Amino acid sequence: MGTPPLSPWAVLVLTLVLLGLWAPCVVSRRPNFIVILADDVGWGDLGANWAETKETPRLDQLAAEGTRFVDFHSAASTCSPSRASLLTGRLGVRNGVTHNFAISSLGGLPLNETTLAEVLREAGYSTGAIGKWHLGHHGRHHPNSRGFDYYFGIPYSHDMGCTDSPGYNVPPCPPCPRHSTAARYGAPLPAGWRGRTVTQRLPCLSSRTSPSSSSPWSWAAWPGATRRRQSASSRGPGDNGPWAQKCELAGRLGPFVGAWQRQRGGSSAKQTTWEGGHRVPALVYWPGRVPARRTSHALLSILDIFPTLVALAGAALPPNRRFDGLDVSPVLFGWSDVGHKVLLHPNSGAAGKVGEIEALRLAQYKAFYTTGGAMACDGSTGPAQQHQPPLIFNLDRDIQEQEPLDVASREYQAVLPAISRAYAQALQDIAADNVSVADYSQDPAAIPCCNVQHVGCRCHGALGATRDPHGETRTPRLCL
């Protein structure tokens, strides 16, 4: 069967690995934006990137009609830090979010960090978010306190708290109904929120996204009260690469297998600074503005979303802080194919201290200061190793990151000084910045639930709801 033509709204529904930009509104002439971010998506999970993938015909059509970015990177290799960087344009060592928040976390993205939603709302936009949040849910860390006028979704990953296999089974949960088409890996999601209200325990995961990833997260911003649009565009990433521990349910790395690490055991995907951990699919679709049938090799990052959308909205960046992202509008519109000269990759749960810069990209060269420490499907983690001088790979010749340059070679000796300078300058810039610190303290009372008697509760419809004195069922609320 042929694939039916895409309408502008269908683009937004189907682009689960995309950030969407909507073209100028009739009244304000400023763009409307829709960001759609999928979790744990491998570079090879998009058919347009990897011929072995056959499950993404609509996304592949979108890629054919827009621009595909093949050297696009998440800002971290795990959930919370990557999402925080999308909303701030800053790495975790600046915005304070260096690792994931827990179901009992009291903190979240630091309140002194300004989010993209807050900037756009100040510029006259209305904002909304749907799906996984994972940037704090207690008190003022809720999405409605971080610039979003509307929110409906889950506070963290679907495999946190009460889930079924392949989650953590804490506490254990009854399986999904047998009539489910994917009962063997269906998992009930955490409590669903509409705004600040806990409404229900969401149904089986199989009805919402693939079993290898968490729920997609999307948010929208449109200027003024109108939502009429003349045309549409889309662009976007995943928040990190596939999670190797999910084994056959994990996503596809494509050619970015991190062969050097695999030979020594351990994962070279999510949590790591190998390409498979942070190189993710990204597309742009905006008829009349973004060139069609184009592949860009510019070195870009999820960090660029913040400054680019702020520029397209005609707004100003927040003062008194430095940004790691760039306004890449010229690249989007095909006027340039030049992105970052240097891109930093932080440790996201592998060997080393979380959040610290453990790898650096300079042009086609990739330097590693720490490797190992992330678990693979077979349970191996690989030895934690510090590298001084660093391992350096030439990605133009060795995309699989299999054989580092010989430290005695002329090429290594020529590029090492430039890498060392870039690394030192980056650390100096971070040290001189207005750096935030996230609160990672925990309290069981912060776990969202529908039944105050059960911290890790399950809510199905009216179960867990409370009744008022007149006998009317009230919607369950967040119990803190």
JSON list of N, CA and C in Angstrom, two decimals, residues 379-430:
[
{"chain": "A", "resi": 379, "resn": "GLY", "atom": "N", "xyz": [25.30, -7.71, 30.54]},
{"chain": "A", "resi": 379, "resn": "GLY", "atom": "CA", "xyz": [25.63, -7.43, 31.93]},
{"chain": "A", "resi": 379, "resn": "GLY", "atom": "C", "xyz": [27.02, -6.88, 32.15]},
{"chain": "A", "resi": 380, "resn": "SER", "atom": "N", "xyz": [27.86, -6.88, 31.13]},
{"chain": "A", "resi": 380, "resn": "SER", "atom": "CA", "xyz": [29.21, -6.36, 31.27]},
{"chain": "A", "resi": 380, "resn": "SER", "atom": "C", "xyz": [29.18, -4.83, 31.28]},
{"chain": "A", "resi": 381, "resn": "THR", "atom": "N", "xyz": [30.15, -4.22, 31.94]},
{"chain": "A", "resi": 381, "resn": "THR", "atom": "CA", "xyz": [30.24, -2.76, 31.97]},
{"chain": "A", "resi": 381, "resn": "THR", "atom": "C", "xyz": [31.51, -2.24, 31.32]},
{"chain": "A", "resi": 382, "resn": "GLY", "atom": "N", "xyz": [32.49, -3.09, 31.19]},
{"chain": "A", "resi": 382, "resn": "GLY", "atom": "CA", "xyz": [33.76, -2.62, 30.65]},
{"chain": "A", "resi": 382, "resn": "GLY", "atom": "C", "xyz": [34.53, -1.87, 31.71]},
{"chain": "A", "resi": 383, "resn": "PRO", "atom": "N", "xyz": [35.85, -1.97, 31.72]},
{"chain": "A", "resi": 383, "resn": "PRO", "atom": "CA", "xyz": [36.65, -1.31, 32.76]},
{"chain": "A", "resi": 383, "resn": "PRO", "atom": "C", "xyz": [36.58, 0.21, 32.63]},
{"chain": "A", "resi": 384, "resn": "ALA", "atom": "N", "xyz": [36.47, 0.89, 33.76]},
{"chain": "A", "resi": 384, "resn": "ALA", "atom": "CA", "xyz": [36.54, 2.35, 33.77]},
{"chain": "A", "resi": 384, "resn": "ALA", "atom": "C", "xyz": [38.00, 2.75, 33.56]},
{"chain": "A", "resi": 385, "resn": "GLN", "atom": "N", "xyz": [38.24, 3.56, 32.52]},
{"chain": "A", "resi": 385, "resn": "GLN", "atom": "CA", "xyz": [39.60, 3.94, 32.18]},
{"chain": "A", "resi": 385, "resn": "GLN", "atom": "C", "xyz": [39.71, 5.44, 31.98]},
{"chain": "A", "resi": 386, "resn": "GLN", "atom": "N", "xyz": [40.76, 6.03, 32.56]},
{"chain": "A", "resi": 386, "resn": "GLN", "atom": "CA", "xyz": [41.09, 7.43, 32.31]},
{"chain": "A", "resi": 386, "resn": "GLN", "atom": "C", "xyz": [42.16, 7.47, 31.22]},
{"chain": "A", "resi": 387, "resn": "HIS", "atom": "N", "xyz": [42.05, 8.42, 30.32]},
{"chain": "A", "resi": 387, "resn": "HIS", "atom": "CA", "xyz": [42.98, 8.48, 29.19]},
{"chain": "A", "resi": 387, "resn": "HIS", "atom": "C", "xyz": [43.67, 9.85, 29.17]},
{"chain": "A", "resi": 388, "resn": "GLN", "atom": "N", "xyz": [44.96, 9.83, 29.47]},
{"chain": "A", "resi": 388, "resn": "GLN", "atom": "CA", "xyz": [45.77, 11.04, 29.44]},
{"chain": "A", "resi": 388, "resn": "GLN", "atom": "C", "xyz": [47.14, 10.69, 28.90]},
{"chain": "A", "resi": 389, "resn": "PRO", "atom": "N", "xyz": [47.44, 11.00, 27.66]},
{"chain": "A", "resi": 389, "resn": "PRO", "atom": "CA", "xyz": [46.65, 11.82, 26.75]},
{"chain": "A", "resi": 389, "resn": "PRO", "atom": "C", "xyz": [45.39, 11.09, 26.28]},
{"chain": "A", "resi": 390, "resn": "PRO", "atom": "N", "xyz": [44.45, 11.82, 25.71]},
{"chain": "A", "resi": 390, "resn": "PRO", "atom": "CA", "xyz": [43.16, 11.21, 25.35]},
{"chain": "A", "resi": 390, "resn": "PRO", "atom": "C", "xyz": [43.25, 10.27, 24.16]},
{"chain": "A", "resi": 391, "resn": "LEU", "atom": "N", "xyz": [42.28, 9.33, 24.11]},
{"chain": "A", "resi": 391, "resn": "LEU", "atom": "CA", "xyz": [42.07, 8.59, 22.87]},
{"chain": "A", "resi": 391, "resn": "LEU", "atom": "C", "xyz": [41.51, 9.56, 21.85]},
{"chain": "A", "resi": 392, "resn": "ILE", "atom": "N", "xyz": [41.99, 9.50, 20.62]},
{"chain": "A", "resi": 392, "resn": "ILE", "atom": "CA", "xyz": [41.48, 10.37, 19.56]},
{"chain": "A", "resi": 392, "resn": "ILE", "atom": "C", "xyz": [41.13, 9.52, 18.35]},
{"chain": "A", "resi": 393, "resn": "PHE", "atom": "N", "xyz": [39.90, 9.68, 17.85]},
{"chain": "A", "resi": 393, "resn": "PHE", "atom": "CA", "xyz": [39.43, 8.97, 16.66]},
{"chain": "A", "resi": 393, "resn": "PHE", "atom": "C", "xyz": [39.18, 9.98, 15.55]},
{"chain": "A", "resi": 394, "resn": "ASN", "atom": "N", "xyz": [39.47, 9.59, 14.32]},
{"chain": "A", "resi": 394, "resn": "ASN", "atom": "CA", "xyz": [39.11, 10.37, 13.15]},
{"chain": "A", "resi": 394, "resn": "ASN", "atom": "C", "xyz": [37.80, 9.81, 12.61]},
{"chain": "A", "resi": 395, "resn": "LEU", "atom": "N", "xyz": [36.68, 10.49, 12.88]},
{"chain": "A", "resi": 395, "resn": "LEU", "atom": "CA", "xyz": [35.38, 9.96, 12.52]},
{"chain": "A", "resi": 395, "resn": "LEU", "atom": "C", "xyz": [35.15, 9.92, 11.01]},
{"chain": "A", "resi": 396, "resn": "ASP", "atom": "N", "xyz": [35.89, 10.71, 10.26]},
{"chain": "A", "resi": 396, "resn": "ASP", "atom": "CA", "xyz": [35.75, 10.65, 8.80]},
{"chain": "A", "resi": 396, "resn": "ASP", "atom": "C", "xyz": [36.19, 9.28, 8.27]},
{"chain": "A", "resi": 397, "resn": "ARG", "atom": "N", "xyz": [37.17, 8.69, 8.91]},
{"chain": "A", "resi": 397, "resn": "ARG", "atom": "CA", "xyz": [37.69, 7.39, 8.47]},
{"chain": "A", "resi": 397, "resn": "ARG", "atom": "C", "xyz": [37.17, 6.24, 9.32]},
{"chain": "A", "resi": 398, "resn": "ASP", "atom": "N", "xyz": [36.74, 6.55, 10.53]},
{"chain": "A", "resi": 398, "resn": "ASP", "atom": "CA", "xyz": [36.44, 5.49, 11.50]},
{"chain": "A", "resi": 398, "resn": "ASP", "atom": "C", "xyz": [35.15, 5.83, 12.25]},
{"chain": "A", "resi": 399, "resn": "ILE", "atom": "N", "xyz": [34.02, 5.77, 11.57]},
{"chain": "A", "resi": 399, "resn": "ILE", "atom": "CA", "xyz": [32.75, 6.13, 12.17]},
{"chain": "A", "resi": 399, "resn": "ILE", "atom": "C", "xyz": [32.34, 5.13, 13.24]},
{"chain": "A", "resi": 400, "resn": "GLN", "atom": "N", "xyz": [32.89, 3.91, 13.18]},
{"chain": "A", "resi": 400, "resn": "GLN", "atom": "CA", "xyz": [32.59, 2.90, 14.20]},
{"chain": "A", "resi": 400, "resn": "GLN", "atom": "C", "xyz": [33.41, 3.08, 15.47]},
{"chain": "A", "resi": 401, "resn": "GLU", "atom": "N", "xyz": [34.30, 4.05, 15.47]},
{"chain": "A", "resi": 401, "resn": "GLU", "atom": "CA", "xyz": [35.16, 4.32, 16.64]},
{"chain": "A", "resi": 401, "resn": "GLU", "atom": "C", "xyz": [35.85, 3.03, 17.09]},
{"chain": "A", "resi": 402, "resn": "GLN", "atom": "N", "xyz": [36.58, 2.46, 16.15]},
{"chain": "A", "resi": 402, "resn": "GLN", "atom": "CA", "xyz": [37.21, 1.16, 16.38]},
{"chain": "A", "resi": 402, "resn": "GLN", "atom": "C", "xyz": [38.68, 1.28, 16.73]},
{"chain": "A", "resi": 403, "resn": "GLU", "atom": "N", "xyz": [39.41, 2.14, 16.03]},
{"chain": "A", "resi": 403, "resn": "GLU", "atom": "CA", "xyz": [40.86, 2.21, 16.19]},
{"chain": "A", "resi": 403, "resn": "GLU", "atom": "C", "xyz": [41.30, 3.64, 16.42]},
{"chain": "A", "resi": 404, "resn": "PRO", "atom": "N", "xyz": [41.69, 4.01, 17.66]},
{"chain": "A", "resi": 404, "resn": "PRO", "atom": "CA", "xyz": [42.15, 5.38, 17.90]},
{"chain": "A", "resi": 404, "resn": "PRO", "atom": "C", "xyz": [43.47, 5.63, 17.19]},
{"chain": "A", "resi": 405, "resn": "LEU", "atom": "N", "xyz": [43.75, 6.91, 16.96]},
{"chain": "A", "resi": 405, "resn": "LEU", "atom": "CA", "xyz": [45.01, 7.28, 16.32]},
{"chain": "A", "resi": 405, "resn": "LEU", "atom": "C", "xyz": [46.18, 6.87, 17.20]},
{"chain": "A", "resi": 406, "resn": "ASP", "atom": "N", "xyz": [47.25, 6.43, 16.57]},
{"chain": "A", "resi": 406, "resn": "ASP", "atom": "CA", "xyz": [48.48, 6.12, 17.27]},
{"chain": "A", "resi": 406, "resn": "ASP", "atom": "C", "xyz": [49.05, 7.41, 17.85]},
{"chain": "A", "resi": 407, "resn": "VAL", "atom": "N", "xyz": [49.31, 7.43, 19.16]},
{"chain": "A", "resi": 407, "resn": "VAL", "atom": "CA", "xyz": [49.78, 8.67, 19.80]},
{"chain": "A", "resi": 407, "resn": "VAL", "atom": "C", "xyz": [51.12, 9.14, 19.21]},
{"chain": "A", "resi": 408, "resn": "ALA", "atom": "N", "xyz": [51.85, 8.23, 18.59]},
{"chain": "A", "resi": 408, "resn": "ALA", "atom": "CA", "xyz": [53.13, 8.60, 17.99]},
{"chain": "A", "resi": 408, "resn": "ALA", "atom": "C", "xyz": [52.99, 9.08, 16.56]},
{"chain": "A", "resi": 409, "resn": "SER", "atom": "N", "xyz": [51.77, 8.99, 16.00]},
{"chain": "A", "resi": 409, "resn": "SER", "atom": "CA", "xyz": [51.58, 9.35, 14.60]},
{"chain": "A", "resi": 409, "resn": "SER", "atom": "C", "xyz": [51.62, 10.86, 14.41]},
{"chain": "A", "resi": 410, "resn": "ARG", "atom": "N", "xyz": [51.95, 11.26, 13.19]},
{"chain": "A", "resi": 410, "resn": "ARG", "atom": "CA", "xyz": [52.01, 12.68, 12.86]},
{"chain": "A", "resi": 410, "resn": "ARG", "atom": "C", "xyz": [50.63, 13.31, 13.00]},
{"chain": "A", "resi": 411, "resn": "GLU", "atom": "N", "xyz": [49.57, 12.57, 12.63]},
{"chain": "A", "resi": 411, "resn": "GLU", "atom": "CA", "xyz": [48.21, 13.11, 12.71]},
{"chain": "A", "resi": 411, "resn": "GLU", "atom": "C", "xyz": [47.82, 13.37, 14.16]},
{"chain": "A", "resi": 412, "resn": "TYR", "atom": "N", "xyz": [48.13, 12.43, 15.05]},
{"chain": "A", "resi": 412, "resn": "TYR", "atom": "CA", "xyz": [47.79, 12.62, 16.46]},
{"chain": "A", "resi": 412, "resn": "TYR", "atom": "C", "xyz": [48.54, 13.82, 17.04]},
{"chain": "A", "resi": 413, "resn": "GLN", "atom": "N", "xyz": [49.80, 13.89, 16.77]},
{"chain": "A", "resi": 413, "resn": "GLN", "atom": "CA", "xyz": [50.62, 14.98, 17.31]},
{"chain": "A", "resi": 413, "resn": "GLN", "atom": "C", "xyz": [50.17, 16.34, 16.75]},
{"chain": "A", "resi": 414, "resn": "ALA", "atom": "N", "xyz": [49.62, 16.35, 15.54]},
{"chain": "A", "resi": 414, "resn": "ALA", "atom": "CA", "xyz": [49.18, 17.60, 14.94]},
{"chain": "A", "resi": 414, "resn": "ALA", "atom": "C", "xyz": [47.86, 18.09, 15.54]},
{"chain": "A", "resi": 415, "resn": "VAL", "atom": "N", "xyz": [46.95, 17.16, 15.85]},
{"chain": "A", "resi": 415, "resn": "VAL", "atom": "CA", "xyz": [45.63, 17.56, 16.32]},
{"chain": "A", "resi": 415, "resn": "VAL", "atom": "C", "xyz": [45.55, 17.69, 17.84]},
{"chain": "A", "resi": 416, "resn": "LEU", "atom": "N", "xyz": [46.42, 17.02, 18.59]},
{"chain": "A", "resi": 416, "resn": "LEU", "atom": "CA", "xyz": [46.34, 17.05, 20.05]},
{"chain": "A", "resi": 416, "resn": "LEU", "atom": "C", "xyz": [46.41, 18.46, 20.63]},
{"chain": "A", "resi": 417, "resn": "PRO", "atom": "N", "xyz": [47.31, 19.32, 20.19]},
{"chain": "A", "resi": 417, "resn": "PRO", "atom": "CA", "xyz": [47.34, 20.67, 20.78]},
{"chain": "A", "resi": 417, "resn": "PRO", "atom": "C", "xyz": [46.03, 21.43, 20.60]},
{"chain": "A", "resi": 418, "resn": "ALA", "atom": "N", "xyz": [45.41, 21.31, 19.43]},
{"chain": "A", "resi": 418, "resn": "ALA", "atom": "CA", "xyz": [44.15, 22.00, 19.19]},
{"chain": "A", "resi": 418, "resn": "ALA", "atom": "C", "xyz": [43.05, 21.45, 20.10]},
{"chain": "A", "resi": 419, "resn": "ILE", "atom": "N", "xyz": [43.03, 20.15, 20.27]},
{"chain": "A", "resi": 419, "resn": "ILE", "atom": "CA", "xyz": [42.04, 19.53, 21.16]},
{"chain": "A", "resi": 419, "resn": "ILE", "atom": "C", "xyz": [42.27, 19.96, 22.61]},
{"chain": "A", "resi": 420, "resn": "SER", "atom": "N", "xyz": [43.52, 19.96, 23.03]},
{"chain": "A", "resi": 420, "resn": "SER", "atom": "CA", "xyz": [43.84, 20.36, 24.41]},
{"chain": "A", "resi": 420, "resn": "SER", "atom": "C", "xyz": [43.46, 21.80, 24.66]},
{"chain": "A", "resi": 421, "resn": "ARG", "atom": "N", "xyz": [43.71, 22.69, 23.70]},
{"chain": "A", "resi": 421, "resn": "ARG", "atom": "CA", "xyz": [43.31, 24.10, 23.86]},
{"chain": "A", "resi": 421, "resn": "ARG", "atom": "C", "xyz": [41.80, 24.24, 23.95]},
{"chain": "A", "resi": 422, "resn": "ALA", "atom": "N", "xyz": [41.09, 23.53, 23.07]},
{"chain": "A", "resi": 422, "resn": "ALA", "atom": "CA", "xyz": [39.63, 23.61, 23.08]},
{"chain": "A", "resi": 422, "resn": "ALA", "atom": "C", "xyz": [39.06, 23.10, 24.39]},
{"chain": "A", "resi": 423, "resn": "TYR", "atom": "N", "xyz": [39.62, 22.02, 24.90]},
{"chain": "A", "resi": 423, "resn": "TYR", "atom": "CA", "xyz": [39.15, 21.45, 26.16]},
{"chain": "A", "resi": 423, "resn": "TYR", "atom": "C", "xyz": [39.40, 22.41, 27.32]},
{"chain": "A", "resi": 424, "resn": "ALA", "atom": "N", "xyz": [40.59, 22.98, 27.37]},
{"chain": "A", "resi": 424, "resn": "ALA", "atom": "CA", "xyz": [40.93, 23.91, 28.45]},
{"chain": "A", "resi": 424, "resn": "ALA", "atom": "C", "xyz": [40.07, 25.17, 28.38]},
{"chain": "A", "resi": 425, "resn": "GLN", "atom": "N", "xyz": [39.85, 25.69, 27.18]},
{"chain": "A", "resi": 425, "resn": "GLN", "atom": "CA", "xyz": [39.03, 26.89, 27.02]},
{"chain": "A", "resi": 425, "resn": "GLN", "atom": "C", "xyz": [37.59, 26.63, 27.44]},
{"chain": "A", "resi": 426, "resn": "ALA", "atom": "N", "xyz": [37.08, 25.44, 27.11]},
{"chain": "A", "resi": 426, "resn": "ALA", "atom": "CA", "xyz": [35.71, 25.10, 27.50]},
{"chain": "A", "resi": 426, "resn": "ALA", "atom": "C", "xyz": [35.57, 25.04, 29.02]},
{"chain": "A", "resi": 427, "resn": "LEU", "atom": "N", "xyz": [36.52, 24.42, 29.70]},
{"chain": "A", "resi": 427, "resn": "LEU", "atom": "CA", "xyz": [36.46, 24.32, 31.16]},
{"chain": "A", "resi": 427, "resn": "LEU", "atom": "C", "xyz": [36.59, 25.70, 31.80]},
{"chain": "A", "resi": 428, "resn": "GLN", "atom": "N", "xyz": [37.44, 26.56, 31.25]},
{"chain": "A", "resi": 428, "resn": "GLN", "atom": "CA", "xyz": [37.58, 27.92, 31.77]},
{"chain": "A", "resi": 428, "resn": "GLN", "atom": "C", "xyz": [36.29, 28.72, 31.59]},
{"chain": "A", "resi": 429, "resn": "ASP", "atom": "N", "xyz": [35.64, 28.55, 30.44]},
{"chain": "A", "resi": 429, "resn": "ASP", "atom": "CA", "xyz": [34.40, 29.26, 30.18]},
{"chain": "A", "resi": 429, "resn": "ASP", "atom": "C", "xyz": [33.31, 28.83, 31.16]},
{"chain": "A", "resi": 430, "resn": "ILE", "atom": "N", "xyz": [33.23, 27.53, 31.43]},
{"chain": "A", "resi": 430, "resn": "ILE", "atom": "CA", "xyz": [32.23, 27.02, 32.37]},
{"chain": "A", "resi": 430, "resn": "ILE", "atom": "C", "xyz": [32.52, 27.54, 33.78]}
]
